[in-house]
Amino acid sequence: MHLNAHLAALGAALLLPAASAQTYGGGGSKGPGPDKDGLYWIKSEGLQAAFITYGASLTHLLLNDQYGIPRDVVAGFDNATYYELDKQHNHFGGVPGRYANRIKNSTFELDGQSYHISPNENPTADAPLGADTLHGGKDGWDWRNFTVVAHTDDSITFTIVDPDGKEGFPGEVVSYITYTVTDLTWDFKMVALATTKKTPIMLSSHVYWNLDGFANNETSTVLNHTFHLPYSGQRVGVDNILIPTGDILANKEGSVNDFWSAPKQIGASFDDPELKGNCGFNCTGYDNCWLVNRAQNGPYDWRSDGYVARLHSAWSGIQLDVYSDQEAFQLYSCNGQNGSVTLKTTQGLHDNADFPRTIPQYGCVVMEVEDWIDAINQPAWGRQDKQIFTPGGDPYVLQASYRFSINGTSSK
Ligand SMILES: *[C@@H]1O[C@H](CO)[C@@H](O)[C@H](O)[C@H]1NC(C)=O
Ligand SMILES: *[C@@H]1O[C@H](CO)[C@@H](O)[C@H](O)[C@H]1NC(C)=O
Ligand SMILES: *[C@@H]1O[C@H](CO)[C@@H](O)[C@H](O)[C@H]1NC(C)=O
Ligand SMILES: *[C@@H]1O[C@H](CO)[C@@H](O)[C@H](O)[C@H]1NC(C)=O
Ligand SMILES: *[C@@H]1O[C@H](CO)[C@@H](O)[C@H](O)[C@H]1NC(C)=O
Ligand SMILES: *[C@@H]1O[C@H](CO)[C@@H](O)[C@H](O)[C@H]1NC(C)=O
Ligand SMILES: *[C@@H]1O[C@H](CO)[C@@H](O)[C@H](O)[C@H]1NC(C)=O
Ligand SMILES: *[C@@H]1O[C@H](CO)[C@@H](O)[C@H](O)[C@H]1NC(C)=O
């Protein structure tokens, strides 16, 4: 039909061979370089991905759905320039750092010394700049330009040097982020080193997913995507601005946060009153950190011993299995989207009045592989070795493998 033909043509244009000047601009010894939109493309047999220096962000990820139609399954903008112009600062596809998620009262202690980080969320009369810090402060890593140090046809590596004292954090941190595509798999590895002082480090990847490429002609949300967290019988308890209280809670079987006992659609519990307030004050949906409990079953190989999360859309048939070495997993169901962000030209329906070319509330999910959030303020959890880094000590390392497949089966 007309729509599909249009998308297929668009996809074909984007799925050009590596040598094509239309897809890859630049050239030279460091690899193909950015195209005219500032996008650095990498590709494999089944995937075509683009990145920008801003936040080392993933801007585009295209693969064929069950009908062979290319779908761009991540939210973002058409070009690198727009990421800095966007007033909403959505953290689309970037690397939050040096400390992802929230820091209680923008404060933590290390060796008896108290550190105050730039606040940037939940302003109050007492704290006009914010009652907490989200994603490393008002100038966190995902709002800064990284430097490209290597770029080949299927891989790209970014680096950032985060100076001593930036946003209030102690010591310099140097980090490398490498993204690689192979067949239908997107892999990434994040390494960070404390070079001058002891400091907290926790990174993540902050991609907004819609496995229908925002082109589903039956619903504009992801509430019909099926989600599974097989190792996540527990979650981090939070207050009404999503700051951990220190309590670890059980996700009782059948409760709104139970995605472990069986796969369940994201929207399956939306009629349950228990879901109201689940993502903060007066918020219905998800913005929660589940624990990934694997070690109790003995040693495991994160690359092969089962996914920590699976997201699947029966409409496109696209299924995404997330493998990771991290011991927590955040899901955010785009509760804060409200139709004010325009889709990329690679996405959405181009001639359907029922579905405007914008991202609605619940139009996407962010899936963040990470460590236990705000553990720097919860010494009782015993996560110091995973979150506090010292010059000359072990590096911070995060590894993940996002594996796509086509699964035409539906489930409620
Ligand atoms: C850059 O992207 C933005 C948002 O996707 C779009 O509005 C704008 O027209 C684009 N600019 C150019 C020069 O393509
Ligand atoms: C970041 O890089 C973009 C190009 O992708 C450039 O337009 C912008 O000026 C840079 N910003 C800073 C703060 O260097
Ligand atoms: C929050 O941090 C401020 C300093 O930024 C401090 O004065 C205050 O006591 C802290 N509040 C709590 C509840 O820890
Ligand atoms: C809806 O999308 C599906 C899958 O691409 C397609 O088969 C179907 O024809 C579309 N329906 C309409 C009414 O456009
Ligand atoms: C989509 O989700 C809604 C709300 O959860 C549910 O009522 C409906 O049955 C789902 N549709 C499909 C096709 O799974
Ligand atoms: C709660 O949310 C609803 C729906 O978004 C809104 O209409 C209402 O004003 C909110 N209530 C409060 C107390 O903020
Ligand atoms: C939508 O959300 C954005 C970002 O939070 C906000 O600036 C804007 O005012 C909201 N628009 C509406 C219509 O609520
Ligand atoms: C396909 O998806 C369904 C529903 O999400 C799930 O139950 C089933 O295990 C999946 N099949 C494969 C082969 O992954």
XYZ file of C-alpha atoms in Angstrom, residues 116-260:
145
model
C 26.849 19.001 46.973
C 25.987 18.366 43.351
C 24.148 20.819 41.092
C 20.393 20.314 41.655
C 18.158 20.235 38.573
C 14.818 18.585 39.413
C 11.762 19.177 41.628
C 12.263 22.839 42.560
C 10.633 23.953 45.823
C 10.480 27.235 47.763
C 13.372 26.015 49.947
C 15.362 24.626 47.020
C 14.534 26.806 43.989
C 17.025 25.024 41.709
C 15.750 21.596 42.673
C 15.371 19.185 45.569
C 17.527 16.523 43.898
C 19.953 15.902 41.036
C 18.893 13.948 37.950
C 21.395 12.401 35.504
C 24.537 14.128 36.769
C 23.274 17.695 37.116
C 22.169 20.559 34.913
C 25.147 20.015 32.612
C 25.299 16.219 32.824
C 27.186 14.123 30.283
C 24.176 13.601 28.043
C 24.028 17.353 27.381
C 27.712 17.673 26.480
C 29.622 16.821 23.311
C 31.810 13.752 23.430
C 34.765 13.319 21.044
C 34.815 10.578 18.402
C 38.069 8.613 18.744
C 37.303 5.794 16.297
C 34.663 5.165 13.649
C 34.491 2.153 11.338
C 31.648 0.697 9.274
C 30.236 -1.242 12.249
C 31.620 0.464 15.356
C 32.105 3.869 16.949
C 33.947 4.970 20.111
C 33.375 8.231 21.967
C 35.331 9.735 24.833
C 34.683 12.455 27.412
C 36.932 14.057 30.020
C 34.820 15.249 32.945
C 36.841 17.801 34.933
C 37.431 17.854 38.688
C 34.599 19.741 40.388
C 32.240 19.798 37.392
C 28.639 19.827 38.668
C 30.180 19.449 42.152
C 31.682 15.973 41.734
C 35.178 15.309 43.100
C 38.025 14.454 40.724
C 38.441 14.063 36.985
C 36.748 11.153 35.201
C 37.779 9.900 31.755
C 35.301 7.680 29.935
C 35.109 5.674 26.704
C 31.837 4.520 25.141
C 31.945 1.959 22.310
C 28.907 0.963 20.245
C 29.057 -1.952 17.797
C 26.512 -3.634 15.529
C 26.736 -7.256 14.375
C 23.886 -8.971 12.515
C 20.769 -8.103 14.578
C 22.716 -7.198 17.736
C 23.645 -3.788 19.123
C 26.422 -4.039 21.738
C 27.868 -1.367 23.929
C 30.620 -1.072 26.453
C 31.122 1.883 28.786
C 34.374 2.273 30.707
C 35.209 5.121 33.082
C 38.268 5.890 35.181
C 38.653 8.098 38.241
C 42.010 9.703 37.469
C 42.614 12.157 40.335
C 40.212 11.587 43.279
C 37.802 9.038 44.673
C 34.375 9.627 43.104
C 31.014 8.002 42.392
C 30.380 6.769 38.840
C 27.228 5.169 37.485
C 26.382 5.281 33.782
C 23.525 3.955 31.671
C 22.066 4.195 28.180
C 18.919 6.324 27.909
C 17.224 5.240 24.674
C 13.471 5.777 24.159
C 12.015 2.740 22.365
C 8.926 2.238 20.260
C 9.289 -1.099 18.473
C 6.681 -0.050 15.898
C 8.728 2.946 14.788
C 5.758 5.090 15.948
C 3.965 3.785 12.827
C 1.424 1.443 14.425
C -1.906 2.179 12.733
C -3.955 0.725 15.640
C -2.424 2.553 18.614
C 0.111 5.335 19.051
C 1.312 4.063 22.446
C 3.540 1.185 23.577
C 0.937 -0.044 26.083
C 0.466 -3.146 23.921
C 4.201 -3.953 23.891
C 4.895 -7.060 25.991
C 7.591 -6.733 28.652
C 9.425 -9.347 30.719
C 11.945 -9.007 33.564
C 12.611 -12.628 34.509
C 15.100 -11.913 37.326
C 13.307 -8.952 38.898
C 11.225 -10.066 41.868
C 12.283 -6.941 43.763
C 12.465 -3.216 43.177
C 13.835 -0.112 44.868
C 11.216 1.654 47.024
C 10.952 5.395 46.297
C 9.198 8.456 47.727
C 6.833 10.669 45.734
C 9.663 12.422 43.858
C 11.242 9.043 43.022
C 14.086 9.223 45.549
C 15.004 5.822 47.041
C 13.851 5.429 50.643
C 16.312 2.606 51.349
C 13.585 -0.058 51.268
C 13.801 -2.959 48.854
C 10.266 -4.052 47.950
C 8.831 -7.360 46.775
C 6.998 -7.349 43.434
C 4.287 -9.764 44.549
C 2.967 -12.072 41.859
C 0.075 -10.403 40.033
C 0.895 -6.915 41.371
C 1.371 -3.946 39.040
C 5.178 -4.172 39.177
C 5.265 -7.937 38.573
C 6.955 -8.478 35.206
C 8.943 -11.475 36.484
